[in-house]
Short mmCIF file of C-alpha atoms in Angstrom, two decimals:
data_model
loop_
_atom_site.label_atom_id
_atom_site.label_comp_id
_atom_site.label_asym_id
_atom_site.label_seq_id
_atom_site.Cartn_x
_atom_site.Cartn_y
_atom_site.Cartn_z
CA MET A 5 29.29 -20.50 67.29
CA SER A 6 26.05 -19.49 68.99
CA ALA A 7 22.69 -20.73 67.75
CA PHE A 8 20.16 -18.32 66.30
CA PRO A 9 17.57 -17.28 68.88
CA VAL A 10 14.09 -18.75 68.46
CA THR A 11 11.93 -15.68 67.92
CA PRO A 12 8.17 -15.40 67.45
CA ARG A 13 8.94 -14.72 63.79
CA THR A 14 11.15 -17.76 63.21
CA LYS A 15 9.58 -20.30 65.57
CA LEU A 16 7.90 -23.11 63.68
CA LYS A 17 4.39 -23.60 64.95
CA ARG A 18 3.71 -26.58 62.73
CA ALA A 19 6.16 -29.50 62.51
CA PRO A 20 8.55 -27.85 65.01
CA GLN A 21 10.79 -30.94 64.83
CA ARG A 22 11.78 -29.72 61.36
CA GLY A 23 13.24 -26.48 62.70
CA ILE A 24 17.02 -25.93 63.02
CA PHE A 25 18.63 -22.93 64.68
CA GLU A 26 22.27 -24.02 65.02
CA ARG A 27 24.45 -21.82 62.85
CA PRO A 28 26.67 -24.59 61.38
CA GLN A 29 23.67 -26.50 60.09
CA VAL A 30 21.91 -23.37 58.84
CA TYR A 31 25.08 -22.20 57.09
CA GLN A 32 25.68 -25.57 55.43
CA ILE A 33 22.32 -25.26 53.66
CA LEU A 34 22.87 -21.60 52.83
CA ASP A 35 26.30 -22.30 51.39
CA GLU A 36 25.13 -25.19 49.23
CA ALA A 37 22.44 -23.07 47.55
CA LEU A 38 23.41 -21.39 44.29
CA ILE A 39 20.67 -18.79 44.48
CA CYS A 40 18.52 -17.16 47.11
CA HIS A 41 15.10 -15.54 46.86
CA MET A 42 15.13 -11.97 48.17
CA GLY A 43 11.87 -10.64 49.59
CA PHE A 44 11.06 -6.98 50.17
CA SER A 45 8.07 -4.68 49.85
CA ILE A 46 7.56 -1.48 47.92
CA ASP A 47 4.32 0.43 48.51
CA GLU A 48 2.90 -2.60 50.35
CA GLN A 49 3.54 -4.87 47.35
CA PRO A 50 5.89 -7.74 48.22
CA TYR A 51 8.48 -8.77 45.63
CA VAL A 52 10.47 -12.00 45.56
CA ILE A 53 13.50 -11.87 43.28
CA PRO A 54 16.09 -14.62 42.68
CA THR A 55 19.71 -13.58 43.01
CA ILE A 56 23.16 -14.98 43.74
CA HIS A 57 24.45 -14.78 47.30
CA ALA A 58 27.51 -15.61 49.34
CA ARG A 59 28.13 -15.88 53.07
CA VAL A 60 31.27 -14.77 54.88
CA GLY A 61 31.11 -15.48 58.61
CA ASP A 62 27.78 -14.19 59.87
CA ARG A 63 27.30 -11.84 56.93
CA LEU A 64 25.24 -12.57 53.83
CA TYR A 65 26.10 -10.69 50.65
CA ILE A 66 24.24 -10.04 47.44
CA HIS A 67 25.32 -7.88 44.54
CA GLY A 68 23.99 -6.29 41.41
CA SER A 69 24.04 -3.27 39.21
CA ALA A 70 24.27 -0.01 41.10
CA ALA A 71 21.26 1.00 38.98
CA SER A 72 19.16 -1.97 40.13
CA ARG A 73 15.76 -0.98 41.54
CA MET A 74 15.94 -3.81 44.02
CA LEU A 75 19.34 -2.86 45.40
CA ARG A 76 18.55 0.84 45.52
CA HIS A 77 15.41 0.06 47.49
CA LEU A 78 17.03 -2.48 49.83
CA LYS A 79 19.96 -0.30 50.75
CA GLN A 80 17.59 2.18 52.37
CA GLY A 81 17.54 -0.33 55.22
CA VAL A 82 14.03 -1.69 54.74
CA GLN A 83 13.02 -5.03 56.25
CA ALA A 84 13.98 -7.95 54.06
CA CYS A 85 13.71 -11.72 54.01
CA VAL A 86 16.17 -13.95 52.21
CA THR A 87 15.24 -17.58 51.61
CA VAL A 88 17.16 -20.47 50.07
CA THR A 89 15.65 -23.85 49.28
CA LEU A 90 17.29 -27.09 48.21
CA LEU A 91 14.98 -29.77 46.84
CA ASP A 92 16.06 -33.24 47.91
CA GLY A 93 13.24 -35.46 46.76
CA LEU A 94 9.66 -36.17 45.78
CA VAL A 95 7.79 -37.99 48.54
CA LEU A 96 5.07 -40.28 47.20
CA ALA A 97 2.73 -41.42 49.94
CA ARG A 98 -0.10 -43.93 49.67
CA SER A 99 -2.61 -41.14 50.28
CA ALA A 100 -2.74 -37.96 48.21
CA PHE A 101 -2.89 -36.01 51.47
CA HIS A 102 0.54 -37.16 52.67
CA HIS A 103 2.44 -36.39 49.47
CA SER A 104 5.34 -34.10 50.20
CA MET A 105 8.84 -33.03 49.24
CA ASN A 106 12.13 -33.54 50.96
CA TYR A 107 13.89 -30.21 51.19
CA ARG A 108 16.23 -28.03 53.20
CA SER A 109 15.39 -24.34 53.44
CA VAL A 110 16.72 -21.34 55.33
CA VAL A 111 14.74 -18.18 56.05
CA MET A 112 16.73 -15.11 57.12
CA LEU A 113 15.13 -11.91 58.42
CA GLY A 114 16.83 -8.55 58.73
CA THR A 115 17.84 -5.44 56.89
CA MET A 116 20.34 -4.95 54.10
CA GLU A 117 22.92 -2.21 54.02
CA GLU A 118 25.34 -1.17 51.33
CA VAL A 119 28.95 -2.25 51.71
CA THR A 120 31.02 0.89 51.26
CA ASP A 121 34.34 -0.37 52.61
CA LEU A 122 36.26 -1.20 49.45
CA GLU A 123 38.16 -4.10 50.97
CA GLU A 124 34.98 -5.75 52.25
CA LYS A 125 33.27 -5.07 48.93
CA SER A 126 36.08 -6.73 47.03
CA GLU A 127 36.09 -9.74 49.36
CA ALA A 128 32.31 -10.06 49.03
CA LEU A 129 32.50 -10.03 45.24
CA ASP A 130 35.21 -12.69 45.37
CA ALA A 131 33.00 -14.77 47.67
CA ILE A 132 30.12 -14.47 45.20
CA VAL A 133 32.26 -15.69 42.30
CA GLU A 134 33.58 -18.53 44.48
CA GLN A 135 29.97 -19.42 45.32
CA VAL A 136 29.35 -19.97 41.60
CA MET A 137 32.58 -21.95 41.15
CA LYS A 138 35.14 -22.60 43.86
CA GLY A 139 38.61 -21.71 42.66
CA ARG A 140 37.44 -19.32 39.97
CA THR A 141 38.76 -16.10 41.54
CA GLN A 142 42.32 -17.40 41.18
CA GLU A 143 41.93 -17.33 37.43
CA ALA A 144 39.24 -14.90 36.31
CA ARG A 145 40.22 -11.33 35.52
CA GLY A 146 39.38 -9.36 38.68
CA ALA A 147 37.09 -6.36 38.74
CA ASN A 148 38.53 -3.04 37.64
CA ALA A 149 37.65 0.35 39.07
CA LYS A 150 34.87 0.95 36.56
CA GLU A 151 33.26 -2.43 37.26
CA LEU A 152 33.55 -1.98 41.02
CA LYS A 153 31.80 1.36 40.72
CA ALA A 154 29.03 -0.10 38.57
CA THR A 155 28.38 -2.83 41.14
CA SER A 156 26.61 -2.48 44.47
CA VAL A 157 27.17 -4.99 47.24
CA LEU A 158 24.64 -5.28 50.05
CA VAL A 159 25.02 -7.17 53.30
CA MET A 160 22.66 -8.66 55.87
CA GLN A 161 24.08 -9.36 59.32
CA LEU A 162 22.66 -12.78 60.16
CA GLU A 163 20.94 -12.47 63.51
CA GLU A 164 17.49 -13.94 62.99
CA ALA A 165 17.30 -17.06 60.88
CA SER A 166 16.13 -20.64 60.91
CA ALA A 167 16.33 -23.70 58.74
CA LYS A 168 13.59 -26.19 58.04
CA VAL A 169 14.38 -29.69 56.86
CA ARG A 170 12.27 -32.64 55.79
CA THR A 171 13.98 -35.97 55.19
CA GLY A 172 12.96 -39.59 54.88
CA GLY A 173 10.08 -41.51 53.43
CA PRO A 174 6.35 -40.87 53.34
CA ILE A 175 4.40 -40.92 56.59
CA ASP A 176 1.03 -42.48 55.88
CA ASP A 177 -1.95 -43.03 58.10
CA GLU A 178 -1.65 -46.43 59.75
CA GLU A 179 -4.65 -47.91 57.95
CA ASP A 180 -3.21 -46.92 54.54
CA TYR A 181 -0.03 -49.01 54.80
CA SER A 182 -1.92 -52.08 53.68
CA LEU A 183 -3.06 -50.45 50.43
CA PRO A 184 -1.46 -51.96 47.31
CA ILE A 185 0.07 -48.62 46.29
CA TRP A 186 3.77 -48.01 45.65
CA ALA A 187 5.21 -45.47 48.07
CA GLY A 188 8.66 -44.06 48.51
CA VAL A 189 11.01 -41.21 47.67
CA ILE A 190 12.49 -40.14 44.37
CA PRO A 191 15.66 -38.26 45.32
CA THR A 192 16.47 -35.08 43.39
CA VAL A 193 19.65 -33.05 43.13
CA LEU A 194 20.76 -30.03 41.11
CA GLN A 195 23.09 -31.90 38.79
CA PRO A 196 25.71 -30.37 36.50
CA SER A 197 26.50 -31.90 33.13
CA ALA A 198 29.37 -31.67 30.65
CA PRO A 199 30.67 -28.12 30.22
CA ILE A 200 29.92 -26.19 27.04
CA PRO A 201 33.01 -24.16 26.06
CA ASP A 202 32.37 -20.62 24.90
CA SER A 203 32.17 -20.41 21.11
CA ARG A 204 35.09 -17.98 21.10
CA LEU A 205 37.30 -20.08 23.37
CA ALA A 206 40.74 -20.83 21.89
CA GLN A 207 41.11 -24.58 21.40
CA ASP A 208 44.34 -24.83 23.36
CA ILE A 209 42.75 -23.65 26.63
CA PRO A 210 41.93 -26.72 28.74
CA LEU A 211 39.15 -27.11 31.28
CA PRO A 212 40.60 -25.84 34.59
CA ASN A 213 41.42 -28.31 37.35
CA TYR A 214 38.91 -26.78 39.76
CA VAL A 215 36.10 -27.25 37.22
CA GLN A 216 37.22 -30.82 36.59
CA SER A 217 37.19 -31.49 40.33
CA TYR A 218 33.77 -29.88 40.68
CA LEU A 219 32.37 -32.15 37.99
CA GLN A 220 34.15 -35.29 39.17
CA ASN A 221 32.79 -34.75 42.68
CA ARG A 222 29.33 -34.79 41.11
CA GLY A 223 29.80 -37.90 39.01
CA ILE A 224 30.74 -36.24 35.71
CA ALA A 225 33.88 -37.68 34.11
CA MET B 5 -4.17 -16.68 25.01
CA SER B 6 -3.46 -13.01 25.71
CA ALA B 7 -0.06 -11.85 26.92
CA PHE B 8 0.37 -10.38 30.38
CA PRO B 9 0.35 -6.58 30.32
CA VAL B 10 3.68 -4.87 30.86
CA THR B 11 3.11 -2.87 34.03
CA PRO B 12 5.43 -0.50 35.88
CA ARG B 13 5.80 -3.27 38.47
CA THR B 14 6.73 -6.04 36.03
CA LYS B 15 8.62 -4.09 33.37
CA LEU B 16 12.31 -4.98 33.34
CA LYS B 17 14.37 -1.82 33.45
CA ARG B 18 17.67 -3.64 33.14
CA ALA B 19 18.24 -6.32 30.48
CA PRO B 20 14.70 -5.85 29.07
CA GLN B 21 15.50 -8.40 26.33
CA ARG B 22 15.29 -11.05 29.05
CA GLY B 23 11.64 -10.26 29.81
CA ILE B 24 8.80 -12.50 28.60
CA PHE B 25 5.11 -11.69 28.92
CA GLU B 26 3.46 -14.29 26.67
CA ARG B 27 1.37 -16.63 28.77
CA PRO B 28 2.42 -19.92 27.10
CA GLN B 29 6.09 -19.24 27.76
CA VAL B 30 5.47 -17.97 31.29
CA TYR B 31 3.31 -21.00 32.06
CA GLN B 32 5.86 -23.45 30.71
CA ILE B 33 8.38 -22.21 33.27
CA LEU B 34 5.80 -22.11 36.04
CA ASP B 35 4.67 -25.66 35.29
CA GLU B 36 8.20 -27.08 35.22
CA ALA B 37 9.00 -25.75 38.68
CA LEU B 38 8.41 -28.11 41.58
CA ILE B 39 8.23 -25.37 44.17
CA CYS B 40 7.51 -21.67 44.30
CA HIS B 41 8.60 -19.01 46.78
CA MET B 42 5.63 -17.18 48.28
CA GLY B 43 6.24 -13.59 49.40
CA PHE B 44 4.01 -11.62 51.75
CA SER B 45 4.40 -9.12 54.57
CA ILE B 46 3.19 -9.16 58.15
CA ASP B 47 3.68 -6.00 60.20
CA GLU B 48 5.99 -4.63 57.50
CA GLN B 49 8.25 -7.70 57.71
CA PRO B 50 8.47 -9.55 54.39
CA TYR B 51 8.49 -13.36 54.46
CA VAL B 52 9.51 -15.69 51.65
CA ILE B 53 8.36 -19.26 52.14
CA PRO B 54 8.85 -22.21 49.77
CA THR B 55 5.76 -24.22 48.95
CA ILE B 56 4.31 -26.52 46.30
CA HIS B 57 2.09 -24.99 43.63
CA ALA B 58 0.02 -25.99 40.63
CA ARG B 59 -1.53 -24.02 37.81
CA VAL B 60 -4.91 -24.69 36.22
CA GLY B 61 -5.65 -22.30 33.38
CA ASP B 62 -4.94 -18.79 34.60
CA ARG B 63 -5.20 -19.76 38.26
CA LEU B 64 -2.29 -20.60 40.54
CA TYR B 65 -3.00 -22.79 43.56
CA ILE B 66 -1.12 -23.43 46.76
CA HIS B 67 -2.25 -25.50 49.71
CA GLY B 68 -1.38 -26.21 53.29
CA SER B 69 -2.71 -26.87 56.72
CA ALA B 70 -5.81 -24.87 57.57
CA ALA B 71 -3.86 -23.89 60.71
CA SER B 72 -0.90 -22.49 58.75
CA ARG B 73 0.01 -18.94 59.70
CA MET B 74 0.97 -18.21 56.12
CA LEU B 75 -2.30 -19.38 54.64
CA ARG B 76 -4.42 -17.72 57.30
CA HIS B 77 -2.64 -14.45 56.60
CA LEU B 78 -2.71 -14.73 52.82
CA LYS B 79 -6.40 -15.55 52.61
CA GLN B 80 -7.21 -12.15 54.04
CA GLY B 81 -6.47 -10.91 50.53
CA VAL B 82 -3.16 -9.18 51.20
CA GLN B 83 -0.76 -8.41 48.37
CA ALA B 84 1.46 -11.33 47.51
CA CYS B 85 4.26 -12.23 45.13
CA VAL B 86 4.92 -15.76 43.94
CA THR B 87 8.22 -16.53 42.25
CA VAL B 88 9.58 -19.69 40.66
CA THR B 89 13.15 -20.09 39.48
CA LEU B 90 14.76 -22.85 37.43
CA LEU B 91 18.56 -22.92 37.38
CA ASP B 92 19.91 -23.92 33.98
CA GLY B 93 23.63 -23.35 34.28
CA LEU B 94 26.71 -21.71 35.73
CA VAL B 95 28.14 -19.10 33.39
CA LEU B 96 31.91 -18.75 33.73
CA ALA B 97 33.18 -15.61 32.02
CA ARG B 98 36.78 -14.54 31.56
CA SER B 99 36.20 -11.62 33.91
CA ALA B 100 34.83 -12.00 37.44
CA PHE B 101 32.39 -9.19 36.63
CA HIS B 102 30.60 -11.10 33.86
CA HIS B 103 30.03 -14.32 35.77
CA SER B 104 26.36 -15.21 35.77
CA MET B 105 23.80 -17.98 35.86
CA ASN B 106 21.47 -19.24 33.21
CA TYR B 107 17.98 -19.40 34.63
CA ARG B 108 14.29 -19.08 33.92
CA SER B 109 12.16 -17.31 36.51
CA VAL B 110 8.57 -16.13 36.79
CA VAL B 111 7.34 -13.41 39.13
CA MET B 112 3.60 -13.21 39.75
CA LEU B 113 1.91 -10.35 41.60
CA GLY B 114 -1.57 -10.38 43.03
CA THR B 115 -3.72 -11.43 45.93
CA MET B 116 -4.61 -14.88 47.18
CA GLU B 117 -8.09 -15.95 48.15
CA GLU B 118 -9.35 -19.12 49.71
CA VAL B 119 -10.98 -21.69 47.46
CA THR B 120 -14.29 -22.54 49.10
CA ASP B 121 -15.98 -24.31 46.19
CA LEU B 122 -15.47 -27.97 47.00
CA GLU B 123 -15.18 -29.09 43.39
CA GLU B 124 -12.53 -26.49 42.60
CA LYS B 125 -10.73 -27.31 45.84
CA SER B 126 -10.64 -30.99 44.98
CA GLU B 127 -9.41 -30.29 41.45
CA ALA B 128 -6.71 -27.99 42.81
CA LEU B 129 -5.49 -30.63 45.24
CA ASP B 130 -5.36 -33.15 42.41
CA ALA B 131 -3.38 -30.68 40.32
CA ILE B 132 -0.90 -30.23 43.17
CA VAL B 133 -0.35 -33.99 43.49
CA GLU B 134 0.01 -34.25 39.70
CA GLN B 135 2.57 -31.43 39.85
CA VAL B 136 4.68 -33.63 42.14
CA MET B 137 4.21 -36.72 39.96
CA LYS B 138 2.09 -36.87 36.84
CA GLY B 139 -0.28 -39.85 36.97
CA ARG B 140 -0.24 -40.14 40.74
CA THR B 141 -3.84 -39.11 41.37
CA GLN B 142 -5.04 -42.17 39.46
CA GLU B 143 -3.50 -44.38 42.11
CA ALA B 144 -3.11 -42.59 45.43
CA ARG B 145 -5.91 -42.79 47.95
CA GLY B 146 -7.87 -39.56 47.51
CA ALA B 147 -8.54 -37.08 50.28
CA ASN B 148 -11.35 -37.89 52.70
CA ALA B 149 -13.67 -35.36 54.32
CA LYS B 150 -11.45 -34.94 57.36
CA GLU B 151 -8.35 -34.31 55.23
CA LEU B 152 -10.20 -31.88 52.98
CA LYS B 153 -11.31 -29.93 56.03
CA ALA B 154 -7.79 -29.86 57.46
CA THR B 155 -6.43 -28.47 54.18
CA SER B 156 -6.76 -24.94 52.88
CA VAL B 157 -6.36 -24.18 49.19
CA LEU B 158 -5.60 -20.65 48.07
CA VAL B 159 -5.70 -19.27 44.55
CA MET B 160 -4.13 -16.35 42.73
CA GLN B 161 -5.77 -15.24 39.50
CA LEU B 162 -2.81 -14.65 37.18
CA GLU B 163 -3.18 -11.14 35.81
CA GLU B 164 0.21 -9.52 36.41
CA ALA B 165 3.25 -11.65 35.80
CA SER B 166 6.45 -11.82 33.81
CA ALA B 167 9.22 -14.25 33.14
CA LYS B 168 12.91 -13.51 32.92
CA VAL B 169 15.27 -15.81 31.08
CA ARG B 170 19.02 -15.91 30.58
CA THR B 171 20.47 -18.40 28.15
CA GLY B 172 23.74 -18.91 26.32
CA GLY B 173 27.40 -18.41 27.03
CA PRO B 174 29.31 -15.71 28.84
CA ILE B 175 29.40 -12.22 27.39
CA ASP B 176 32.83 -10.79 28.03
CA ASP B 177 34.29 -7.41 27.28
CA GLU B 178 35.88 -7.47 23.83
CA GLU B 179 39.41 -7.01 25.13
CA ASP B 180 39.04 -9.99 27.48
CA TYR B 181 38.42 -12.59 24.77
CA SER B 182 42.15 -12.91 24.15
CA LEU B 183 42.88 -13.81 27.78
CA PRO B 184 44.05 -17.42 28.24
CA ILE B 185 41.15 -18.22 30.58
CA TRP B 186 38.65 -21.03 30.08
CA ALA B 187 35.11 -19.71 29.66
CA GLY B 188 31.80 -21.41 29.08
CA VAL B 189 28.68 -22.79 30.66
CA ILE B 190 28.19 -25.73 33.00
CA PRO B 191 24.56 -26.77 32.49
CA THR B 192 22.55 -27.72 35.57
CA VAL B 193 19.26 -29.52 35.95
CA LEU B 194 17.20 -30.80 38.86
CA GLN B 195 17.87 -34.47 38.32
CA PRO B 196 15.99 -37.39 39.89
CA SER B 197 17.78 -40.60 40.80
CA ALA B 198 16.73 -44.18 41.53
CA PRO B 199 13.60 -44.37 43.72
CA ILE B 200 13.88 -45.44 47.35
CA PRO B 201 10.90 -47.65 48.22
CA ASP B 202 9.26 -46.98 51.57
CA SER B 203 10.60 -49.30 54.27
CA ARG B 204 7.10 -50.64 54.84
CA LEU B 205 6.35 -51.26 51.17
CA ALA B 206 5.26 -54.83 50.39
CA GLN B 207 7.82 -56.45 48.11
CA ASP B 208 5.27 -57.47 45.49
CA ILE B 209 4.26 -53.88 44.70
CA PRO B 210 6.15 -52.77 41.57
CA LEU B 211 7.24 -49.26 40.65
CA PRO B 212 4.25 -47.72 38.80
CA ASN B 213 4.47 -47.15 35.05
CA TYR B 214 4.10 -43.37 35.39
CA VAL B 215 7.09 -43.25 37.74
CA GLN B 216 9.10 -45.46 35.40
CA SER B 217 8.24 -43.13 32.51
CA TYR B 218 9.13 -40.08 34.57
CA LEU B 219 12.54 -41.52 35.33
CA GLN B 220 13.19 -42.84 31.83
CA ASN B 221 12.40 -39.42 30.39
CA ARG B 222 15.15 -38.07 32.64
CA GLY B 223 17.77 -40.65 31.79
CA ILE B 224 17.21 -43.04 34.71
CA ALA B 225 16.82 -46.67 33.65
#
């Protein structure tokens, strides 16, 4: 898998050691994120809108109502930027100046186009549901013709992208290490908790195995 | 406190019941978020960059290196969009089509300008550190003249903004409620875990009370 090229638009001028262009590492961050922030401009006004995404190979998909202003604008092929960010920790330094966050982010530049091939559209919608909960497409009632028609799927071919990652503890100025101030990292993670069954769920329907596994893998019994 | 006006740019055309324009509710979401996504365009290419923010009254601050490309561009007064998103849960519906997320997001439109008043700049930087960890400015070594000079602070006067909130369980089509498929919500929260002291921290420096309170309020002993 080739790395993303370092372009003038994705090159990190500051803290270049935090930049990552290898596709496997970029995709790992992208795939872990549950939402992305989609950036586009209308009449010179930028908009940044959160939405669900899924990646298949080198293609990034989003979806929404066919009536959505955002999707109708994006599918004209305008320039877009899609960003995902995972927060990994609060970095408390001895000096206010060196406070920071640990994070992993991916910035993707390109254009969106509408997916009109029905097979690709269906696979993209499956990938989006799987992004929310792996295993879910095996059980959920699939989209019917009316729902497929009401939904637009857009794709960005991933050609220009980079990740930026900060890890580790605070980096203080040398003379500050002797200050009697606690310093360190408070890790953070997007943590699920016990599921809340739908109020109309029949009592004899158990929590599916794939949801149980998802929770167990995240420390929920 | 007056509500934000509903403008053609912030009015929700779809799911308008999810829109919120009252400042206290918008600010509660904004203040809970640890990062924002800053949107702006250069040469018709949108960029979406994660950064730390803090709000004081009706003013939203960001900061960064005075050499930052983003800040140098934004302070020219170009149109910007700042968005924060809090993920509250995965919504598993009986149909693939009705899968969703519970979330609270705020979209703010406007222009950024550089804060040149030194008192306001200092207060903004304090607010940003407090946004990372409440109480921290009482202890951390404050910025010196060199650090203040190396840092730019930008502000957006909050005049056009809206929040969008989804809560509650899945909303399925009536005929799908009888399907033998588990449905419900898996709540999610950005959860801190036990602090990792800096490797160079002297052993006799205890975890500060404000960090202990922060963790206890989030279920960490």
